[in-house]
Amino acid sequence: MSSNGTLPPRAHASVDNLRTYLLAAGAKTPHRAAVIQAAPGGGLETVSWGELEARTDRCVEALDALGLDVGDRVIIESDTSAEAVATLLACATLGLPFVPVAPGLPDERLRAIIASAEPALYLQTVDGKRADIPEQVGTGRFGPEGVVVERQPVRRGPRRRRTVTPVDTAYIIFTSGTTGRPKGVAMSHRGVISFLRGARAADFLTIEDRVAGTAPLQFDFALFDIGFALSHGATLVPVPRDRLTWPRRLLAFLREAEVTQVHAVPSVWRPVLRHEPEMLAELGDRGALRGILFSGEAFPLNELRGVQALLPKARFINLYGPTECMAVSVTELPNPLPNDAERLSIGRAIPGAEVTLIGADGQSVEEPGVIGEIYLRSTSLFNGYWNDPETTRATLVPDPLHPRSGQLVLKTGDLASRGADGELYFHGRADSQVQIRGNRVELGEVETRVAAFPGITGAVASVLPHEEDEPQLHVFVTCDPGEPAPDARKVAAFCRTALPVYMVPHKMHVVDEFPLSANGKVDRTALRALVSS
Ligand SMILES: Nc1ncnc2c1ncn2[C@@H]1O[C@H](COS(=O)(=O)NC(=O)C[C@H](N)c2ccccc2)[C@@H](O)[C@H]1O
């Protein structure tokens, strides 16, 4: 806290701030490893908790000198690393919302984010390649030694804020809004920390764990990995991006770093299953690998079963939820899954949060098996979309059960039903529900059935418009390498025995692999474009 008002605002150690929360667990063991990462010259390097705090404070000092005020934005372009963590913790210390972007983000996308966020400062790593940052933005680079400012940020008037509070924005994650204009999800310190605290109830990590993170920094999955590992006093092991493209290199890195937990979107496991199953099994057998956490999209059942079969002793966690609340639930799945499992449980909201399913009639859905939209009551709700009050109002809405209460809840846009056990089961996005001949089609059900056909390793279903006829159900499949492509008629017959006729794919397309979004999710738009082209 600044005493005489001229010193920069500081997060007080007694209140929720990303910096204090993430460094707390290591304070008593400054010599333990906080981060183990690929060393520039090859091999691995370790950054201790003490060193991580020292680097953070070196960054704070450099950022202090710029006279920025609480709320001034800082773009951080980097992959996950000890240096990036120190820089974002420095921003948190000073109440500077950081906007994480991954290297390789297209220039026009970065310019759109800059136009929207109007950051005071843009920081990249010492070997970053980005050039031509707009004049009005200050620029600098960061590395193990801290931050070096290249172009001073333009001072925007005197400091008006005296304190960094838990409800101040800690970061803004820009997602690709449906309108193409970037949508900035502004998340508070309190929001992130309350989700991380709630996620600890899963009792998944110990101080001994080494957590491999694979998400790009612009994806809040990466921020979760940083927060989840460090808040447990465990060690974060960022996986270099160039290790993700080849399964052999990925598994070799996990073995070399003696990783115990891997956090990844389902797509990371697809090439591993296809090309290096034995090497993965070895990591579970003789290696240290004992936990898999996945999120971002439903893990195709056949693929999840494949990974479980190779790691019979590992724990599996399904983490579900939108960036607007960091996430909703952390659910341990049985290993192996029951044979008759048709869909994955997304469990129940973390302690301190509550999900209500709301039906089309606006009333809460109480009967098991009935589908409703997930509304979330929680302290992890975001502050709003950056500079977009209208979309914010459509997402943070009055509690439908008590509209007069003034309480806001998150309207997630996701559909779910409750099983008899009270656990939630995901039924897709409300805006991606498709109708065929007036019937609601569960694309996930179609995909699960098609992927069960011998020789088919993956299936993504999509409804495509048809010029003279009504929309049609297509399915894109990947097949066992070396097997002949499956006969579409046989696949359709196989579906007809288990699905209603309107859920039998009209057309099947064989693809080598599924296109992925920047965050590693299956890019359904890119798949659909394959057909119309
Ligand atoms: N486990 C799932 N099963 C099934 N559909 C899912 C699942 N996790 C998301 N999703 C879907 O993805 C949407 C959220 O997408 S997102 O806003 O880009 N955010 C994420 O995917 C990451 C997420 N916020 C997060 C935060 C912290 C750690 C890990 C992941 C959800 O609304 C769901 O539709």
Coordinates of C-alpha atoms and ligand atoms in Angstrom, one line a residue:
M1 CA 0.0 0.0 0.0
S2 CA 1.5 3.4 -0.9
S3 CA 1.9 5.5 2.2
N4 CA 2.4 9.1 0.9
G5 CA 0.5 8.6 -2.4
T6 CA 3.5 9.3 -4.7
L7 CA 4.8 5.7 -4.5
P8 CA 3.1 3.3 -6.9
P9 CA 0.1 1.4 -5.7
R10 CA 1.0 -2.0 -4.4
A11 CA -1.0 -5.1 -3.7
H12 CA -1.2 -5.5 0.1
A13 CA 0.1 -8.9 1.2
S14 CA -3.1 -9.6 3.2
V15 CA -5.6 -9.4 0.2
D16 CA -6.1 -11.5 -2.8
N17 CA -3.6 -10.7 -5.5
L18 CA -2.3 -13.0 -8.1
R19 CA 1.3 -12.3 -7.1
T20 CA 0.9 -12.9 -3.4
Y21 CA -1.3 -16.0 -3.9
L22 CA 1.0 -17.7 -6.4
L23 CA 4.3 -17.0 -4.5
A24 CA 2.9 -17.9 -1.1
A25 CA 3.4 -21.6 -1.3
G26 CA 7.1 -21.3 -2.1
A27 CA 8.0 -18.6 0.4
K28 CA 9.0 -21.2 3.0
T29 CA 11.0 -23.3 0.6
P30 CA 12.9 -20.7 -1.5
H31 CA 15.4 -23.4 -2.7
R32 CA 12.8 -25.8 -4.2
A33 CA 12.1 -25.7 -7.9
A34 CA 9.2 -23.5 -8.9
V35 CA 9.8 -23.9 -12.7
I36 CA 11.8 -26.5 -14.6
Q37 CA 12.1 -25.5 -18.3
A38 CA 14.0 -26.2 -21.4
A39 CA 17.4 -24.4 -21.2
P40 CA 18.3 -22.1 -24.2
G41 CA 21.4 -24.3 -24.9
G42 CA 19.5 -27.6 -24.6
G43 CA 18.8 -29.7 -21.5
L44 CA 16.8 -28.3 -18.6
E45 CA 17.2 -25.4 -16.2
T46 CA 15.6 -24.9 -12.8
V47 CA 14.3 -21.7 -11.4
S48 CA 13.8 -21.8 -7.6
W49 CA 11.0 -20.1 -5.7
G50 CA 13.5 -17.6 -4.4
E51 CA 14.8 -16.9 -7.9
L52 CA 11.3 -16.5 -9.2
E53 CA 10.5 -13.9 -6.6
A54 CA 13.7 -12.1 -7.2
R55 CA 13.0 -12.0 -10.9
T56 CA 9.5 -10.8 -10.2
D57 CA 10.8 -7.9 -8.1
R58 CA 13.3 -7.0 -10.7
C59 CA 10.5 -6.7 -13.2
V60 CA 8.4 -4.7 -10.7
E61 CA 11.3 -2.2 -10.3
A62 CA 11.6 -1.6 -14.0
L63 CA 7.8 -1.3 -14.5
D64 CA 7.6 1.0 -11.5
A65 CA 9.8 3.5 -13.1
L66 CA 7.4 4.0 -15.9
G67 CA 4.8 5.7 -13.8
L68 CA 2.0 3.6 -15.0
D69 CA -1.3 3.6 -13.1
V70 CA -3.5 0.7 -11.8
G71 CA -5.5 -0.5 -14.8
D72 CA -2.9 0.4 -17.4
R73 CA -2.6 -2.6 -19.7
V74 CA 0.6 -4.5 -20.5
I75 CA 0.7 -7.0 -23.4
I76 CA 3.0 -9.9 -22.8
E77 CA 4.0 -11.9 -25.9
S78 CA 5.6 -15.1 -24.9
D79 CA 5.3 -18.9 -24.4
T80 CA 4.9 -20.0 -20.8
S81 CA 8.3 -19.7 -19.0
A82 CA 9.8 -18.6 -15.7
E83 CA 10.5 -15.2 -17.3
A84 CA 6.9 -14.9 -18.5
V85 CA 5.6 -15.9 -15.0
A86 CA 7.9 -13.3 -13.3
T87 CA 6.7 -10.6 -15.7
L88 CA 3.0 -11.3 -15.3
L89 CA 3.4 -11.5 -11.5
A90 CA 5.1 -8.2 -11.6
C91 CA 2.1 -6.7 -13.5
A92 CA -0.2 -8.2 -10.9
T93 CA 1.9 -6.6 -8.1
L94 CA 1.3 -3.2 -9.6
G95 CA -2.3 -3.7 -10.7
L96 CA -1.4 -3.7 -14.4
P97 CA -3.8 -6.0 -16.2
F98 CA -1.6 -8.2 -18.5
V99 CA -2.8 -9.3 -21.9
P100 CA -1.0 -12.6 -22.8
V101 CA -0.5 -13.4 -26.4
A102 CA 1.5 -16.2 -27.9
P103 CA 4.3 -15.7 -30.4
G104 CA 3.1 -16.3 -33.9
L105 CA -0.1 -14.5 -33.4
P106 CA -0.8 -12.9 -36.8
D107 CA 0.2 -9.2 -37.0
E108 CA -3.3 -8.0 -37.8
R109 CA -4.7 -9.9 -34.9
L110 CA -2.2 -8.3 -32.6
R111 CA -3.0 -4.9 -34.0
A112 CA -6.8 -5.5 -33.4
I113 CA -6.0 -6.4 -29.8
I114 CA -3.9 -3.3 -29.4
A115 CA -6.6 -1.2 -30.9
S116 CA -9.1 -2.6 -28.5
A117 CA -7.0 -2.9 -25.3
E118 CA -5.0 0.3 -25.9
P119 CA -2.1 -1.0 -23.8
A120 CA 0.5 1.3 -22.2
L121 CA 3.2 -1.2 -22.9
Y122 CA 4.0 -4.2 -25.1
L123 CA 6.6 -6.7 -23.9
Q124 CA 8.2 -9.6 -25.7
T125 CA 11.1 -11.9 -24.9
V126 CA 14.7 -10.9 -25.5
D127 CA 14.7 -13.0 -28.7
G128 CA 11.1 -12.1 -29.7
K129 CA 10.7 -11.3 -33.4
R130 CA 7.7 -8.8 -33.3
A131 CA 8.3 -5.4 -35.0
D132 CA 6.2 -2.3 -35.9
I133 CA 4.3 -2.0 -32.7
P134 CA 2.2 1.2 -33.0
E135 CA 3.9 4.3 -31.9
Q136 CA 1.6 5.2 -29.1
V137 CA 2.5 1.9 -27.3
G138 CA 5.6 1.7 -25.2
T139 CA 7.8 -1.4 -25.9
G140 CA 10.3 -3.5 -24.1
R141 CA 11.8 -7.0 -23.7
F142 CA 12.1 -9.3 -20.8
G143 CA 14.4 -12.2 -19.9
P144 CA 16.0 -13.8 -16.8
E145 CA 17.5 -10.4 -15.9
G146 CA 14.2 -8.6 -15.9
V147 CA 12.6 -6.0 -18.2
V148 CA 14.4 -3.7 -20.5
V149 CA 12.3 -0.8 -21.8
E150 CA 13.0 0.2 -25.4
R151 CA 10.3 2.8 -26.0
Q152 CA 8.9 4.7 -23.0
P153 CA 5.1 4.4 -22.7
V154 CA 3.2 7.6 -23.2
R155 CA 2.2 8.9 -19.7
R156 CA -1.6 9.1 -19.5
G157 CA -2.0 11.8 -16.8
P158 CA -1.2 11.6 -13.1
R159 CA -1.7 8.5 -10.9
R160 CA -5.2 8.4 -9.6
R161 CA -5.3 5.0 -8.0
R162 CA -3.8 4.4 -4.6
T163 CA -4.4 0.6 -4.1
V164 CA -4.5 -2.6 -6.0
T165 CA -7.8 -4.3 -5.0
P166 CA -8.8 -8.0 -5.5
V167 CA -11.6 -6.9 -7.8
D168 CA -9.1 -5.1 -10.2
T169 CA -8.5 -6.8 -13.5
A170 CA -5.6 -9.2 -13.3
Y171 CA -5.6 -10.2 -17.0
I172 CA -7.6 -9.8 -20.2
I173 CA -7.8 -12.9 -22.5
F174 CA -8.8 -12.0 -26.0
T175 CA -10.8 -14.7 -27.7
S176 CA -11.9 -14.7 -31.3
G177 CA -15.4 -13.3 -30.9
T178 CA -18.0 -14.6 -33.3
T179 CA -18.1 -11.2 -35.0
G180 CA -14.4 -11.4 -35.7
R181 CA -13.7 -8.5 -33.5
P182 CA -11.6 -9.7 -30.6
K183 CA -13.6 -10.2 -27.4
G184 CA -11.6 -9.4 -24.2
V185 CA -12.5 -11.4 -21.2
A186 CA -11.4 -9.3 -18.2
M187 CA -10.8 -11.5 -15.1
S188 CA -10.2 -10.1 -11.6
H189 CA -7.5 -11.3 -9.1
R190 CA -10.4 -12.4 -6.9
G191 CA -12.0 -14.4 -9.7
V192 CA -8.9 -16.3 -10.7
I193 CA -7.9 -17.0 -7.1
S194 CA -11.3 -18.2 -6.1
F195 CA -11.4 -20.7 -8.9
L196 CA -7.8 -21.9 -8.1
R197 CA -8.8 -22.2 -4.4
G198 CA -11.9 -24.2 -5.4
A199 CA -10.0 -26.4 -7.7
R200 CA -7.7 -27.5 -4.8
A201 CA -10.7 -29.5 -3.5
A202 CA -9.9 -32.1 -6.2
D203 CA -6.8 -32.9 -4.1
F204 CA -5.0 -33.7 -7.3
L205 CA -1.5 -32.2 -6.8
T206 CA 1.1 -32.4 -4.0
I207 CA 4.2 -30.3 -3.5
E208 CA 6.2 -33.2 -5.1
D209 CA 4.4 -32.9 -8.4
R210 CA 5.9 -31.7 -11.7
V211 CA 3.1 -30.3 -13.8
A212 CA 3.6 -30.1 -17.6
G213 CA 1.7 -27.3 -19.2
T214 CA 1.1 -27.4 -23.0
A215 CA -1.4 -24.5 -23.6
P216 CA -0.3 -21.3 -25.4
L217 CA -0.1 -18.3 -22.9
Q218 CA -3.0 -16.6 -24.6
F219 CA -5.3 -19.4 -23.5
D220 CA -6.4 -19.3 -19.9
F221 CA -5.6 -23.0 -19.7
A222 CA -2.0 -21.9 -19.5
L223 CA -2.8 -19.4 -16.7
F224 CA -4.6 -22.1 -14.9
D225 CA -1.5 -24.4 -15.2
I226 CA 0.7 -21.7 -13.8
G227 CA -1.7 -20.9 -11.0
F228 CA -2.6 -24.5 -10.1
A229 CA 1.0 -25.7 -10.0
L230 CA 2.4 -22.8 -8.1
S231 CA -0.4 -22.4 -5.6
H232 CA 0.2 -26.1 -4.6
G233 CA 3.9 -25.4 -4.2
A234 CA 4.4 -27.9 -7.0
T235 CA 6.8 -27.3 -10.0
L236 CA 5.6 -26.0 -13.3
V237 CA 7.2 -27.6 -16.4
P238 CA 6.3 -25.5 -19.5
V239 CA 6.4 -27.7 -22.6
P240 CA 8.2 -25.9 -25.4
R241 CA 5.9 -25.5 -28.5
D242 CA 8.3 -27.2 -30.8
R243 CA 8.0 -30.3 -28.5
L244 CA 4.3 -30.5 -29.1
T245 CA 4.4 -31.2 -32.8
W246 CA 6.1 -34.6 -32.6
P247 CA 4.9 -37.2 -30.1
R248 CA 8.4 -38.7 -29.7
R249 CA 9.9 -35.4 -28.8
L250 CA 7.0 -34.6 -26.5
L251 CA 7.3 -37.9 -24.6
A252 CA 11.1 -37.6 -24.5
F253 CA 10.7 -34.2 -22.9
L254 CA 8.2 -35.4 -20.3
R255 CA 10.5 -38.3 -19.4
E256 CA 13.6 -36.1 -19.2
A257 CA 11.8 -33.6 -16.9
E258 CA 10.3 -36.5 -14.9
V259 CA 6.9 -34.9 -15.3
T260 CA 4.2 -36.4 -13.0
Q261 CA 1.1 -34.6 -14.3
V262 CA 0.3 -33.5 -17.9
H263 CA -2.3 -30.8 -18.6
A264 CA -3.4 -30.7 -22.2
V265 CA -6.4 -30.3 -24.5
P266 CA -7.6 -33.7 -25.9
S267 CA -6.0 -33.1 -29.3
V268 CA -2.5 -33.2 -27.9
W269 CA -3.0 -37.0 -27.2
R270 CA -4.3 -37.9 -30.7
P271 CA -0.8 -38.1 -32.4
V272 CA 0.7 -39.8 -29.3
L273 CA -2.0 -42.5 -29.4
R274 CA -1.5 -43.0 -33.1
H275 CA 2.3 -43.0 -33.3
E276 CA 3.9 -43.7 -29.9
P277 CA 1.5 -45.7 -27.7
E278 CA 4.3 -47.8 -26.2
M279 CA 6.4 -44.8 -25.3
L280 CA 3.4 -43.3 -23.4
A281 CA 2.7 -46.6 -21.6
E282 CA 6.4 -46.6 -20.5
L283 CA 6.0 -43.1 -18.9
G284 CA 3.2 -44.5 -16.8
D285 CA 5.0 -47.8 -16.1
R286 CA 8.6 -46.9 -15.3
G287 CA 8.2 -43.1 -15.6
A288 CA 6.8 -40.7 -13.1
L289 CA 3.6 -39.9 -15.0
R290 CA 0.6 -40.3 -12.7
G291 CA -2.0 -37.7 -13.7
I292 CA -3.7 -36.4 -16.8
L293 CA -5.9 -33.2 -16.7
F294 CA -7.7 -32.2 -19.9
S295 CA -10.0 -29.4 -20.8
G296 CA -11.2 -27.2 -23.7
E297 CA -13.6 -29.7 -25.3
A298 CA -15.0 -33.1 -24.8
F299 CA -12.4 -35.8 -24.9
P300 CA -13.6 -38.3 -27.6
L301 CA -14.5 -41.4 -25.6
N302 CA -12.6 -43.8 -27.8
E303 CA -9.4 -41.7 -27.6
L304 CA -9.8 -41.3 -23.8
R305 CA -10.2 -45.0 -23.4
G306 CA -7.0 -45.4 -25.5
V307 CA -5.0 -43.2 -23.2
Q308 CA -6.4 -44.8 -20.1
A309 CA -5.5 -48.3 -21.4
L310 CA -1.9 -47.1 -21.7
L311 CA -1.9 -45.5 -18.3
P312 CA -3.9 -47.9 -16.1
K313 CA -2.5 -46.4 -12.9
A314 CA -3.0 -42.7 -13.8
R315 CA -5.7 -40.4 -12.5
F316 CA -7.8 -38.5 -15.1
I317 CA -9.4 -35.1 -14.5
N318 CA -11.9 -33.5 -16.7
L319 CA -11.9 -29.7 -16.2
Y320 CA -14.8 -27.9 -17.7
G321 CA -15.8 -24.3 -18.0
P322 CA -15.7 -21.0 -20.0
T323 CA -12.9 -18.4 -19.7
E324 CA -15.6 -16.0 -18.3
C325 CA -15.3 -17.7 -15.0
M326 CA -12.0 -19.4 -15.6
A327 CA -13.8 -22.7 -15.3
V328 CA -16.7 -24.4 -13.5
S329 CA -15.8 -27.9 -12.5
V330 CA -12.9 -30.3 -11.8
T331 CA -14.0 -33.9 -12.1
E332 CA -12.0 -37.1 -11.5
L333 CA -13.1 -39.7 -14.0
P334 CA -12.9 -43.4 -13.3
N335 CA -10.0 -45.2 -14.9
P336 CA -11.1 -47.2 -16.9
L337 CA -14.3 -45.5 -17.9
P338 CA -17.3 -47.9 -17.5
N339 CA -17.9 -49.8 -20.8
D340 CA -21.4 -48.4 -21.2
A341 CA -20.3 -44.7 -20.7
E342 CA -21.9 -42.7 -23.5
R343 CA -20.6 -39.3 -22.4
L344 CA -18.2 -37.8 -19.9
S345 CA -19.3 -36.3 -16.6
I346 CA -18.4 -32.7 -16.0
G347 CA -19.2 -33.3 -12.4
R348 CA -20.4 -30.5 -10.3
A349 CA -19.3 -26.9 -9.6
I350 CA -16.2 -26.4 -7.5
P351 CA -16.9 -25.7 -3.8
G352 CA -18.1 -22.1 -3.4
A353 CA -19.9 -22.1 -6.8
E354 CA -23.3 -23.4 -7.9
V355 CA -24.7 -24.4 -11.2
T356 CA -28.3 -24.0 -12.1
L357 CA -29.7 -25.6 -15.2
I358 CA -32.3 -23.3 -16.8
G359 CA -34.8 -24.7 -19.4
A360 CA -36.2 -23.0 -22.4
D361 CA -39.1 -21.8 -20.2
G362 CA -36.6 -19.8 -18.0
Q363 CA -37.3 -22.1 -15.1
S364 CA -34.8 -24.3 -13.3
V365 CA -34.5 -27.9 -14.6
E366 CA -34.8 -30.3 -11.7
E367 CA -35.5 -33.7 -13.4
P368 CA -32.5 -35.9 -14.1
G369 CA -31.7 -36.3 -17.8
V370 CA -33.5 -33.1 -18.9
I371 CA -31.3 -30.7 -20.7
G372 CA -30.9 -27.0 -19.6
E373 CA -28.4 -24.2 -20.0
I374 CA -25.7 -23.9 -17.4
Y375 CA -25.9 -20.7 -15.3
L376 CA -23.1 -20.3 -12.8
R377 CA -23.2 -18.4 -9.4
S378 CA -19.6 -17.9 -8.3
T379 CA -16.9 -15.4 -7.1
S380 CA -14.9 -16.5 -10.1
L381 CA -17.1 -14.6 -12.6
F382 CA -15.2 -12.2 -14.8
N383 CA -15.4 -8.4 -14.6
G384 CA -16.9 -8.2 -18.1
Y385 CA -15.9 -8.0 -21.7
W386 CA -13.4 -5.3 -22.4
N387 CA -15.1 -2.1 -23.6
D388 CA -18.3 -4.0 -24.5
P389 CA -21.0 -3.4 -21.8
E390 CA -23.7 -4.7 -24.1
T391 CA -22.3 -8.2 -24.6
T392 CA -21.3 -8.2 -20.9
R393 CA -25.0 -7.5 -19.9
A394 CA -26.1 -10.4 -22.1
T395 CA -23.6 -12.7 -20.3
L396 CA -23.6 -11.5 -16.7
V397 CA -27.4 -11.6 -16.2
P398 CA -29.8 -11.1 -13.3
D399 CA -30.3 -14.4 -11.4
P400 CA -33.2 -16.0 -13.3
L401 CA -34.4 -17.5 -10.0
H402 CA -34.3 -14.2 -8.1
P403 CA -34.3 -11.4 -10.7
R404 CA -35.0 -8.7 -8.1
S405 CA -32.0 -9.7 -5.9
G406 CA -29.4 -7.7 -7.9
Q407 CA -27.2 -10.8 -8.0
L408 CA -25.7 -11.6 -11.4
V409 CA -24.9 -15.0 -12.7
L410 CA -23.0 -16.2 -15.7
K411 CA -25.1 -17.4 -18.6
T412 CA -22.6 -19.9 -20.1
G413 CA -24.3 -20.8 -23.4
D414 CA -23.5 -24.5 -22.6
L415 CA -26.1 -27.2 -22.3
A416 CA -26.0 -30.0 -19.7
S417 CA -28.2 -32.5 -18.0
R418 CA -27.9 -34.0 -14.5
G419 CA -27.5 -37.7 -14.0
A420 CA -29.2 -39.5 -11.2
D421 CA -26.1 -39.0 -9.1
G422 CA -26.5 -35.2 -9.5
E423 CA -23.4 -35.0 -11.7
L424 CA -23.6 -32.8 -14.8
Y425 CA -23.2 -34.2 -18.3
F426 CA -22.2 -31.8 -21.2
H427 CA -24.5 -31.6 -24.2
G428 CA -22.7 -29.1 -26.3
R429 CA -23.1 -25.3 -26.9
A430 CA -26.6 -23.9 -27.1
D431 CA -25.7 -22.0 -30.2
S432 CA -24.4 -25.1 -31.9
Q433 CA -27.5 -27.1 -31.4
V434 CA -28.6 -28.4 -34.8
Q435 CA -31.9 -29.5 -36.1
I436 CA -32.4 -32.1 -38.8
R437 CA -35.9 -32.4 -40.0
G438 CA -37.0 -30.6 -36.8
N439 CA -35.2 -33.0 -34.5
R440 CA -32.4 -31.8 -32.2
V441 CA -29.2 -33.6 -33.2
E442 CA -26.5 -34.3 -30.6
L443 CA -23.4 -34.1 -32.6
G444 CA -21.4 -35.7 -29.8
E445 CA -23.6 -38.8 -30.0
V446 CA -23.1 -39.1 -33.7
E447 CA -19.3 -38.7 -33.3
T448 CA -19.1 -41.3 -30.5
R449 CA -21.0 -43.9 -32.6
V450 CA -19.0 -43.2 -35.8
A451 CA -15.7 -43.4 -33.9
A452 CA -16.7 -46.8 -32.6
F453 CA -16.7 -48.2 -36.2
P454 CA -13.7 -50.5 -36.7
G455 CA -10.8 -48.7 -38.3
I456 CA -12.1 -45.2 -37.6
T457 CA -9.9 -43.4 -35.1
G458 CA -11.7 -40.1 -34.9
A459 CA -15.0 -38.5 -35.9
V460 CA -16.3 -34.9 -36.0
A461 CA -19.9 -34.3 -37.1
S462 CA -21.2 -31.1 -38.6
V463 CA -24.4 -29.9 -40.2
L464 CA -23.8 -28.2 -43.5
P465 CA -26.3 -26.2 -45.5
H466 CA -27.5 -27.6 -48.7
E467 CA -28.6 -25.4 -51.6
E468 CA -31.9 -26.8 -52.7
D469 CA -32.4 -29.2 -49.8
E470 CA -32.5 -28.8 -46.1
P471 CA -29.2 -28.8 -44.1
Q472 CA -27.4 -32.2 -44.0
L473 CA -25.4 -34.1 -41.4
H474 CA -21.8 -34.7 -42.5
V475 CA -19.1 -36.6 -40.6
F476 CA -15.3 -36.1 -40.9
V477 CA -13.3 -39.2 -39.9
T478 CA -9.7 -40.1 -39.4
C479 CA -8.7 -43.8 -39.9
D480 CA -6.1 -46.3 -38.8
P481 CA -3.0 -45.7 -40.8
G482 CA -2.5 -48.5 -43.3
E483 CA -6.2 -49.7 -43.1
P484 CA -8.4 -49.2 -46.1
A485 CA -10.8 -46.3 -45.8
P486 CA -14.1 -47.6 -44.3
D487 CA -17.1 -48.0 -46.6
A488 CA -19.5 -45.1 -46.0
R489 CA -22.5 -47.3 -46.5
K490 CA -21.3 -49.7 -43.9
V491 CA -20.6 -46.8 -41.5
A492 CA -24.2 -45.5 -42.1
A493 CA -25.6 -48.9 -41.5
F494 CA -23.6 -49.2 -38.3
C495 CA -25.1 -45.8 -37.2
R496 CA -28.6 -46.8 -38.2
T497 CA -28.6 -49.7 -35.6
A498 CA -27.9 -47.3 -32.8
L499 CA -29.1 -43.8 -33.7
P500 CA -32.4 -42.3 -34.8
V501 CA -32.5 -42.0 -38.6
Y502 CA -32.0 -38.2 -38.6
M503 CA -28.7 -38.7 -36.8
V504 CA -27.3 -41.0 -39.4
P505 CA -24.6 -39.0 -41.4
H506 CA -25.6 -38.2 -44.9
K507 CA -22.0 -37.9 -46.1
M508 CA -18.6 -39.1 -44.7
H509 CA -15.3 -37.4 -45.5
V510 CA -12.0 -39.1 -44.7
V511 CA -9.3 -36.6 -43.5
D512 CA -5.7 -37.2 -42.5
E513 CA -6.1 -35.2 -39.3
F514 CA -8.4 -32.7 -37.8
P515 CA -7.5 -29.0 -38.2
L516 CA -6.9 -27.3 -34.8
S517 CA -7.5 -23.8 -33.5
A518 CA -4.7 -21.7 -32.0
N519 CA -5.8 -23.1 -28.6
G520 CA -5.6 -26.7 -29.8
K521 CA -9.4 -27.3 -30.2
V522 CA -10.8 -29.1 -33.2
D523 CA -11.5 -26.2 -35.7
R524 CA -14.9 -27.2 -37.0
T525 CA -15.1 -24.1 -39.2
A526 CA -12.0 -25.2 -41.1
L527 CA -13.5 -28.7 -41.5
R528 CA -16.7 -27.3 -43.0
A529 CA -14.6 -25.2 -45.4
L530 CA -13.1 -28.4 -46.8
V531 CA -16.5 -29.4 -48.1
S532 CA -17.7 -26.1 -49.5
S533 CA -14.3 -25.6 -51.3
Ligands
LIG1 N1 -14.0 -30.3 -20.3 C1 -14.9 -29.9 -21.3 N2 -15.8 -30.7 -21.9 C2 -16.6 -30.2 -22.8 N3 -16.5 -28.9 -23.3 C3 -15.7 -28.1 -22.7 C4 -14.8 -28.5 -21.7 N4 -14.0 -27.4 -21.3 C5 -14.4 -26.4 -22.1 N5 -15.4 -26.8 -22.9 C6 -16.1 -26.0 -23.9 O1 -15.3 -24.8 -24.2 C7 -16.0 -23.7 -23.8 C8 -15.0 -22.7 -23.1 O2 -14.0 -22.3 -24.1 S1 -13.0 -21.2 -23.7 O3 -13.8 -20.1 -23.2 O4 -12.2 -21.1 -24.8 N6 -12.2 -21.7 -22.4 C9 -11.6 -22.9 -22.4 O5 -11.8 -23.8 -23.2 C10 -10.6 -23.1 -21.3 C11 -11.1 -23.1 -19.9 N7 -11.6 -21.8 -19.6 C12 -10.1 -23.6 -18.9 C13 -9.7 -22.9 -17.8 C14 -8.8 -23.3 -17.0 C15 -8.2 -24.6 -17.2 C16 -8.5 -25.3 -18.3 C17 -9.5 -24.8 -19.2 C18 -17.0 -24.1 -22.7 O6 -18.0 -23.2 -22.6 C19 -17.4 -25.4 -23.4 O7 -18.3 -25.2 -24.4

